[in-house]
PDB file of C-alpha atoms in Angstrom:
ATOM      1  CA  ASP A   1       0.037   0.141   0.028  1.00 67.00           C
ATOM      2  CA  VAL A   2       1.314   3.334  -0.624  1.00 64.00           C
ATOM      3  CA  LYS A   3       1.948   5.512   2.277  1.00 90.00           C
ATOM      4  CA  VAL A   4       1.884   9.155   2.632  1.00 95.00           C
ATOM      5  CA  THR A   5       4.137  10.361   5.756  1.00 95.00           C
ATOM      6  CA  GLN A   6       3.563  13.835   7.406  1.00 96.00           C
ATOM      7  CA  SER A   7       6.120  14.834  10.086  1.00 89.00           C
ATOM      8  CA  SER A   8       3.827  16.905  12.588  1.00 89.00           C
ATOM      9  CA  ARG A   9      -0.467  16.085  12.995  1.00 92.00           C
ATOM     10  CA  TYR A  10      -1.143  19.138  15.119  1.00 95.00           C
ATOM     11  CA  LEU A  11       1.292  22.491  15.155  1.00 96.00           C
ATOM     12  CA  VAL A  12       1.143  25.563  17.232  1.00 97.00           C
ATOM     13  CA  LYS A  13       3.698  28.750  16.150  1.00 97.00           C
ATOM     14  CA  ARG A  14       3.236  32.102  16.718  1.00 97.00           C
ATOM     15  CA  THR A  15       2.917  34.805  14.119  1.00 98.00           C
ATOM     16  CA  GLY A  16       5.980  35.255  12.367  1.00 97.00           C
ATOM     17  CA  GLU A  17       8.217  32.051  12.808  1.00 97.00           C
ATOM     18  CA  LYS A  18       9.281  29.861  10.102  1.00 97.00           C
ATOM     19  CA  VAL A  19       7.370  26.369   9.393  1.00 97.00           C
ATOM     20  CA  PHE A  20       8.574  23.768   8.254  1.00 97.00           C
ATOM     21  CA  LEU A  21       5.977  20.995   7.165  1.00 97.00           C
ATOM     22  CA  GLU A  22       7.561  17.640   5.715  1.00 97.00           C
ATOM     23  CA  CYS A  23       5.913  14.661   3.309  1.00 97.00           C
ATOM     24  CA  VAL A  24       7.574  11.436   2.408  1.00 97.00           C
ATOM     25  CA  GLN A  25       6.027   8.623   0.642  1.00 96.00           C
ATOM     26  CA  ASP A  26       7.165   5.637  -0.241  1.00 94.00           C
ATOM     27  CA  MET A  27       5.604   4.584  -3.482  1.00 88.00           C
ATOM     28  CA  ASP A  28       8.535   6.219  -6.026  1.00 90.00           C
ATOM     29  CA  HIS A  29       5.595   8.735  -7.353  1.00 91.00           C
ATOM     30  CA  GLU A  30       6.237  11.394  -9.439  1.00 91.00           C
ATOM     31  CA  ASN A  31       3.846  13.710  -8.958  1.00 93.00           C
ATOM     32  CA  MET A  32       3.599  15.575  -5.034  1.00 95.00           C
ATOM     33  CA  PHE A  33       1.053  17.988  -3.752  1.00 96.00           C
ATOM     34  CA  TRP A  34       0.448  20.280  -0.880  1.00 98.00           C
ATOM     35  CA  TYR A  35      -3.029  21.649  -0.580  1.00 97.00           C
ATOM     36  CA  ARG A  36      -4.889  23.184   2.305  1.00 97.00           C
ATOM     37  CA  GLN A  37      -8.494  22.041   3.441  1.00 96.00           C
ATOM     38  CA  ASP A  38     -10.855  24.602   5.323  1.00 95.00           C
ATOM     39  CA  PRO A  39     -14.592  24.505   5.926  1.00 90.00           C
ATOM     40  CA  GLY A  40     -16.919  25.526   3.685  1.00 88.00           C
ATOM     41  CA  LEU A  41     -13.893  25.540   0.917  1.00 90.00           C
ATOM     42  CA  GLY A  42     -12.980  22.983  -1.372  1.00 87.00           C
ATOM     43  CA  LEU A  43      -9.191  21.837  -1.136  1.00 93.00           C
ATOM     44  CA  ARG A  44      -6.990  24.300  -2.442  1.00 96.00           C
ATOM     45  CA  LEU A  45      -3.378  23.787  -4.069  1.00 96.00           C
ATOM     46  CA  ILE A  46      -0.290  25.945  -2.986  1.00 97.00           C
ATOM     47  CA  TYR A  47       2.662  23.640  -4.600  1.00 97.00           C
ATOM     48  CA  PHE A  48       2.865  20.594  -6.827  1.00 95.00           C
ATOM     49  CA  SER A  49       5.845  19.132  -8.086  1.00 95.00           C
ATOM     50  CA  TYR A  50       5.661  16.205 -10.708  1.00 92.00           C
ATOM     51  CA  ASP A  51       9.619  16.056 -10.453  1.00 92.00           C
ATOM     52  CA  VAL A  52      12.542  16.272  -8.174  1.00 94.00           C
ATOM     53  CA  LYS A  53      14.081  19.743  -7.357  1.00 93.00           C
ATOM     54  CA  MET A  54      10.418  20.808 -10.145  1.00 93.00           C
ATOM     55  CA  LYS A  55       8.323  23.067  -8.232  1.00 95.00           C
ATOM     56  CA  GLU A  56       4.525  25.014  -9.902  1.00 94.00           C
ATOM     57  CA  LYS A  57       2.439  27.183  -8.208  1.00 96.00           C
ATOM     58  CA  GLY A  58      -1.123  26.395  -7.272  1.00 95.00           C
ATOM     59  CA  ASP A  59      -3.719  28.445  -7.020  1.00 93.00           C
ATOM     60  CA  ILE A  60      -2.706  29.841  -3.835  1.00 97.00           C
ATOM     61  CA  PRO A  61       1.481  29.676  -3.771  1.00 97.00           C
ATOM     62  CA  GLU A  62       1.487  33.498  -2.345  1.00 97.00           C
ATOM     63  CA  GLY A  63       3.126  32.979   1.413  1.00 97.00           C
ATOM     64  CA  TYR A  64       4.322  29.606   0.764  1.00 98.00           C
ATOM     65  CA  SER A  65       7.326  28.046  -0.728  1.00 97.00           C
ATOM     66  CA  VAL A  66       8.556  24.400  -0.893  1.00 98.00           C
ATOM     67  CA  SER A  67      11.147  22.160  -1.660  1.00 97.00           C
ATOM     68  CA  ARG A  68      11.721  18.833  -3.222  1.00 97.00           C
ATOM     69  CA  GLU A  69      15.096  17.656  -3.540  1.00 96.00           C
ATOM     70  CA  LYS A  70      14.529  14.048  -3.074  1.00 96.00           C
ATOM     71  CA  LYS A  71      11.852  12.302  -5.535  1.00 95.00           C
ATOM     72  CA  GLU A  72      10.355  10.444  -2.078  1.00 96.00           C
ATOM     73  CA  ARG A  73       9.939  14.554  -0.321  1.00 97.00           C
ATOM     74  CA  PHE A  74       8.302  17.019  -0.636  1.00 97.00           C
ATOM     75  CA  SER A  75       8.782  20.395   2.000  1.00 97.00           C
ATOM     76  CA  LEU A  76       6.280  23.342   2.746  1.00 98.00           C
ATOM     77  CA  ILE A  77       7.088  26.238   3.938  1.00 98.00           C
ATOM     78  CA  LEU A  78       5.927  29.076   5.149  1.00 97.00           C
ATOM     79  CA  GLU A  79       8.615  31.794   5.800  1.00 94.00           C
ATOM     80  CA  SER A  80       6.370  33.960   8.301  1.00 97.00           C
ATOM     81  CA  ALA A  81       3.902  32.431   9.627  1.00 97.00           C
ATOM     82  CA  SER A  82       0.245  34.543   9.758  1.00 97.00           C
ATOM     83  CA  THR A  83      -3.112  33.747  11.734  1.00 97.00           C
ATOM     84  CA  ASN A  84      -4.548  33.485   8.037  1.00 97.00           C
ATOM     85  CA  GLN A  85      -2.278  30.250   7.411  1.00 98.00           C
ATOM     86  CA  THR A  86      -4.218  28.690   9.844  1.00 98.00           C
ATOM     87  CA  SER A  87      -5.870  25.130   8.574  1.00 97.00           C
ATOM     88  CA  MET A  88      -5.141  21.745   8.208  1.00 96.00           C
ATOM     89  CA  TYR A  89      -2.561  21.388   5.354  1.00 98.00           C
ATOM     90  CA  LEU A  90      -2.726  18.121   3.415  1.00 97.00           C
ATOM     91  CA  CYS A  91       0.356  16.663   1.145  1.00 97.00           C
ATOM     92  CA  ALA A  92      -0.672  14.053  -1.705  1.00 96.00           C
ATOM     93  CA  SER A  93       1.196  12.082  -4.339  1.00 95.00           C
ATOM     94  CA  SER A  94       0.217  10.112  -7.419  1.00 92.00           C
ATOM     95  CA  LEU A  95       1.766   7.887 -10.197  1.00 85.00           C
ATOM     96  CA  TRP A  96       0.065   9.198 -13.311  1.00 73.00           C
ATOM     97  CA  GLY A  97       0.242   7.603 -16.739  1.00 64.00           C
ATOM     98  CA  GLU A  98      -1.807   5.732 -19.344  1.00 57.00           C
ATOM     99  CA  SER A  99      -2.552   3.121 -17.305  1.00 58.00           C
ATOM    100  CA  ASN A 100      -3.715   4.337 -14.056  1.00 66.00           C
ATOM    101  CA  THR A 101      -6.478   7.079 -13.008  1.00 79.00           C
ATOM    102  CA  GLY A 102      -3.822   9.327 -11.278  1.00 82.00           C
ATOM    103  CA  GLU A 103      -5.755   9.057  -8.200  1.00 89.00           C
ATOM    104  CA  LEU A 104      -4.203  11.213  -5.513  1.00 92.00           C
ATOM    105  CA  PHE A 105      -3.316   8.979  -2.519  1.00 93.00           C
ATOM    106  CA  PHE A 106      -3.142  11.606   1.436  1.00 96.00           C
ATOM    107  CA  GLY A 107      -1.259  11.642   3.879  1.00 95.00           C
ATOM    108  CA  GLU A 108      -3.382  11.979   7.554  1.00 93.00           C
ATOM    109  CA  GLY A 109      -2.665  15.950   7.000  1.00 95.00           C
ATOM    110  CA  SER A 110      -1.168  18.534   9.338  1.00 96.00           C
ATOM    111  CA  ARG A 111      -3.135  20.490  11.469  1.00 96.00           C
ATOM    112  CA  LEU A 112      -1.430  24.037  12.492  1.00 97.00           C
ATOM    113  CA  THR A 113      -2.938  27.320  14.491  1.00 98.00           C
ATOM    114  CA  VAL A 114      -1.266  29.862  13.901  1.00 98.00           C
ATOM    115  CA  LEU A 115      -1.402  32.211  17.431  1.00 97.00           C
TER     116      LEU A 115
ATOM    117  CA  GLY B   1     -15.041  30.477 -13.703  1.00 77.00           C
ATOM    118  CA  GLN B   2     -14.465  27.123 -12.759  1.00 86.00           C
ATOM    119  CA  ASN B   3     -17.286  25.838  -9.969  1.00 91.00           C
ATOM    120  CA  ILE B   4     -18.074  21.915  -8.481  1.00 96.00           C
ATOM    121  CA  ASP B   5     -21.551  22.193  -6.538  1.00 96.00           C
ATOM    122  CA  GLN B   6     -22.638  19.354  -4.341  1.00 97.00           C
ATOM    123  CA  PRO B   7     -24.755  19.494  -1.517  1.00 97.00           C
ATOM    124  CA  THR B   8     -23.064  20.395   2.217  1.00 97.00           C
ATOM    125  CA  GLU B   9     -25.042  17.999   4.187  1.00 97.00           C
ATOM    126  CA  MET B  10     -27.018  14.754   3.866  1.00 98.00           C
ATOM    127  CA  THR B  11     -29.083  12.446   6.402  1.00 98.00           C
ATOM    128  CA  ALA B  12     -29.831   9.224   5.702  1.00 98.00           C
ATOM    129  CA  THR B  13     -30.993   5.684   7.459  1.00 97.00           C
ATOM    130  CA  GLU B  14     -29.025   2.706   8.490  1.00 97.00           C
ATOM    131  CA  GLY B  15     -29.881   0.319   5.927  1.00 97.00           C
ATOM    132  CA  ALA B  16     -31.187   2.940   3.074  1.00 98.00           C
ATOM    133  CA  ILE B  17     -29.448   4.381  -0.326  1.00 98.00           C
ATOM    134  CA  VAL B  18     -28.289   7.784  -0.717  1.00 98.00           C
ATOM    135  CA  GLN B  19     -27.274   9.644  -3.979  1.00 98.00           C
ATOM    136  CA  ILE B  20     -24.922  12.623  -3.445  1.00 98.00           C
ATOM    137  CA  ASN B  21     -25.244  14.407  -6.450  1.00 98.00           C
ATOM    138  CA  CYS B  22     -21.781  17.491  -7.918  1.00 98.00           C
ATOM    139  CA  THR B  23     -22.629  19.478 -10.621  1.00 98.00           C
ATOM    140  CA  TYR B  24     -19.432  20.764 -12.413  1.00 97.00           C
ATOM    141  CA  GLN B  25     -18.521  23.395 -14.564  1.00 96.00           C
ATOM    142  CA  THR B  26     -15.099  23.123 -15.941  1.00 94.00           C
ATOM    143  CA  SER B  27     -12.383  24.114 -18.924  1.00 91.00           C
ATOM    144  CA  GLY B  28     -12.557  20.515 -20.803  1.00 93.00           C
ATOM    145  CA  PHE B  29     -12.768  17.298 -18.676  1.00 94.00           C
ATOM    146  CA  ASN B  30     -10.821  14.520 -18.227  1.00 92.00           C
ATOM    147  CA  GLY B  31     -12.072  12.493 -15.717  1.00 94.00           C
ATOM    148  CA  LEU B  32     -13.967  12.859 -12.378  1.00 96.00           C
ATOM    149  CA  PHE B  33     -12.976  11.700  -8.908  1.00 96.00           C
ATOM    150  CA  TRP B  34     -15.185  10.874  -5.857  1.00 97.00           C
ATOM    151  CA  TYR B  35     -13.373  10.937  -2.017  1.00 97.00           C
ATOM    152  CA  GLN B  36     -14.384   9.960   1.370  1.00 98.00           C
ATOM    153  CA  GLN B  37     -13.074  11.640   4.469  1.00 96.00           C
ATOM    154  CA  HIS B  38     -13.530  10.723   7.475  1.00 96.00           C
ATOM    155  CA  ALA B  39     -13.473  13.356  10.510  1.00 92.00           C
ATOM    156  CA  GLY B  40     -10.374  13.830  11.043  1.00 88.00           C
ATOM    157  CA  GLU B  41      -8.556  11.612   8.912  1.00 91.00           C
ATOM    158  CA  ALA B  42      -7.657  11.936   5.223  1.00 91.00           C
ATOM    159  CA  PRO B  43      -9.324  11.921   2.018  1.00 94.00           C
ATOM    160  CA  THR B  44      -9.065   8.084   0.728  1.00 95.00           C
ATOM    161  CA  PHE B  45     -10.019   7.455  -2.896  1.00 94.00           C
ATOM    162  CA  LEU B  46     -13.514   5.982  -3.670  1.00 96.00           C
ATOM    163  CA  SER B  47     -14.416   6.220  -7.494  1.00 95.00           C
ATOM    164  CA  TYR B  48     -12.590   7.279 -10.670  1.00 95.00           C
ATOM    165  CA  ASN B  49     -15.114   8.200 -14.315  1.00 96.00           C
ATOM    166  CA  VAL B  50     -14.436   8.949 -17.186  1.00 94.00           C
ATOM    167  CA  LEU B  51     -16.860   7.952 -19.742  1.00 95.00           C
ATOM    168  CA  ASP B  52     -20.609   8.231 -18.847  1.00 97.00           C
ATOM    169  CA  GLY B  53     -22.228   5.601 -17.247  1.00 97.00           C
ATOM    170  CA  LEU B  54     -22.529   3.838 -14.322  1.00 97.00           C
ATOM    171  CA  GLU B  55     -19.434   2.257 -12.514  1.00 94.00           C
ATOM    172  CA  GLU B  56     -20.401  -0.205  -9.613  1.00 95.00           C
ATOM    173  CA  LYS B  57     -17.566  -0.876  -6.944  1.00 92.00           C
ATOM    174  CA  GLY B  58     -19.313  -2.937  -3.958  1.00 95.00           C
ATOM    175  CA  ARG B  59     -22.129  -1.109  -2.332  1.00 97.00           C
ATOM    176  CA  PHE B  60     -21.055   2.481  -3.709  1.00 97.00           C
ATOM    177  CA  SER B  61     -21.595   3.469  -7.784  1.00 97.00           C
ATOM    178  CA  SER B  62     -21.245   6.399  -9.091  1.00 98.00           C
ATOM    179  CA  PHE B  63     -22.845   7.536 -12.511  1.00 98.00           C
ATOM    180  CA  LEU B  64     -21.463  10.254 -14.798  1.00 98.00           C
ATOM    181  CA  SER B  65     -23.343  12.507 -18.111  1.00 98.00           C
ATOM    182  CA  ARG B  66     -20.945  14.593 -19.571  1.00 97.00           C
ATOM    183  CA  SER B  67     -22.939  16.139 -22.013  1.00 96.00           C
ATOM    184  CA  LYS B  68     -24.944  17.524 -18.591  1.00 97.00           C
ATOM    185  CA  GLY B  69     -22.008  18.114 -16.217  1.00 97.00           C
ATOM    186  CA  TYR B  70     -23.249  15.957 -13.969  1.00 97.00           C
ATOM    187  CA  SER B  71     -22.113  12.766 -11.892  1.00 98.00           C
ATOM    188  CA  TYR B  72     -23.469  10.972  -8.207  1.00 98.00           C
ATOM    189  CA  LEU B  73     -22.554   8.903  -5.401  1.00 98.00           C
ATOM    190  CA  LEU B  74     -24.846   5.806  -4.430  1.00 98.00           C
ATOM    191  CA  LEU B  75     -24.475   4.815  -1.673  1.00 98.00           C
ATOM    192  CA  LYS B  76     -26.221   1.630  -1.059  1.00 97.00           C
ATOM    193  CA  GLU B  77     -27.500  -1.036   2.152  1.00 97.00           C
ATOM    194  CA  LEU B  78     -26.171   2.448   4.621  1.00 98.00           C
ATOM    195  CA  GLN B  79     -23.998   1.646   7.324  1.00 97.00           C
ATOM    196  CA  MET B  80     -22.323   3.888  10.280  1.00 97.00           C
ATOM    197  CA  LYS B  81     -19.300   3.348   9.391  1.00 97.00           C
ATOM    198  CA  ASP B  82     -19.973   5.741   5.895  1.00 98.00           C
ATOM    199  CA  SER B  83     -20.567   8.427   8.353  1.00 98.00           C
ATOM    200  CA  ALA B  84     -18.447  10.772   5.913  1.00 98.00           C
ATOM    201  CA  SER B  85     -17.518  13.647   3.778  1.00 97.00           C
ATOM    202  CA  TYR B  86     -17.459  13.021  -0.071  1.00 98.00           C
ATOM    203  CA  LEU B  87     -15.248  14.810  -1.683  1.00 97.00           C
ATOM    204  CA  CYS B  88     -16.123  15.442  -5.911  1.00 97.00           C
ATOM    205  CA  ALA B  89     -13.263  16.772  -8.119  1.00 96.00           C
ATOM    206  CA  VAL B  90     -12.951  16.735 -11.725  1.00 95.00           C
ATOM    207  CA  ARG B  91      -9.182  16.751 -13.395  1.00 93.00           C
ATOM    208  CA  ASP B  92      -9.841  19.946 -15.877  1.00 90.00           C
ATOM    209  CA  SER B  93      -8.189  20.069 -19.504  1.00 89.00           C
ATOM    210  CA  ASN B  94      -5.012  21.264 -17.893  1.00 86.00           C
ATOM    211  CA  TYR B  95      -4.829  17.843 -15.879  1.00 85.00           C
ATOM    212  CA  GLN B  96      -5.502  19.699 -12.716  1.00 88.00           C
ATOM    213  CA  LEU B  97      -7.446  19.075  -9.857  1.00 91.00           C
ATOM    214  CA  ILE B  98     -10.652  21.112  -9.389  1.00 93.00           C
ATOM    215  CA  TRP B  99     -12.388  20.156  -5.513  1.00 95.00           C
ATOM    216  CA  GLY B 100     -16.121  20.900  -4.251  1.00 95.00           C
ATOM    217  CA  ALA B 101     -16.017  21.882  -0.929  1.00 95.00           C
ATOM    218  CA  GLY B 102     -17.571  18.136   0.382  1.00 96.00           C
ATOM    219  CA  THR B 103     -20.490  16.894   1.342  1.00 98.00           C
ATOM    220  CA  LYS B 104     -21.141  16.015   4.871  1.00 97.00           C
ATOM    221  CA  LEU B 105     -23.392  12.502   5.312  1.00 98.00           C
ATOM    222  CA  ILE B 106     -24.749  11.889   8.642  1.00 98.00           C
ATOM    223  CA  ILE B 107     -26.060   8.178   8.999  1.00 98.00           C
ATOM    224  CA  LYS B 108     -28.653   7.634  11.609  1.00 96.00           C
ATOM    225  CA  PRO B 109     -29.559   4.949  13.151  1.00 94.00           C
TER     226      PRO B 109
END
């Protein structure tokens, strides 16, 4: 089974702090994604990556950056956390090709509270 | 703009059948997904439709009509463990996923 592991389930940070959210997948998937999930809204894509050292902006990249130095690891960085970044952050990976649907496999999520 | 609509909340009785609808307006279409998300947990993949018609997988079925921009997820023989949110997502012409806000399904004994 595919496993996507996020480093922290719950974090509490103060405004202005730098925050690192780590995500590791163990199935050699090329594609990795960071979403945030807020009540009443659909999942919103922050950044995604199709390959090592590659990154693409999603719908809401402002205030975030990412790093993909190894295929299995995709990190989300909040350079200076703000209260409006309080949210659930979901990492996902997928294998995309003609022989599969490309469904996403999600991590358990990291609930970040910024005070 | 691109939009996915699904009901916010539905209630059903254990043992019954429930249909969760999803309508979409997107720039192109390259498949529709349904995911299940229990409270406090990660979404998990349920079904995928890319051609019109019904896909059946055990107690769950998913239907797609591309001409109407419409899908539904049908859950039969409801169990208490089916209480969860159900997320509809469409992959557009750029192969990006557009997500609905999810339907919270409450199952009552």
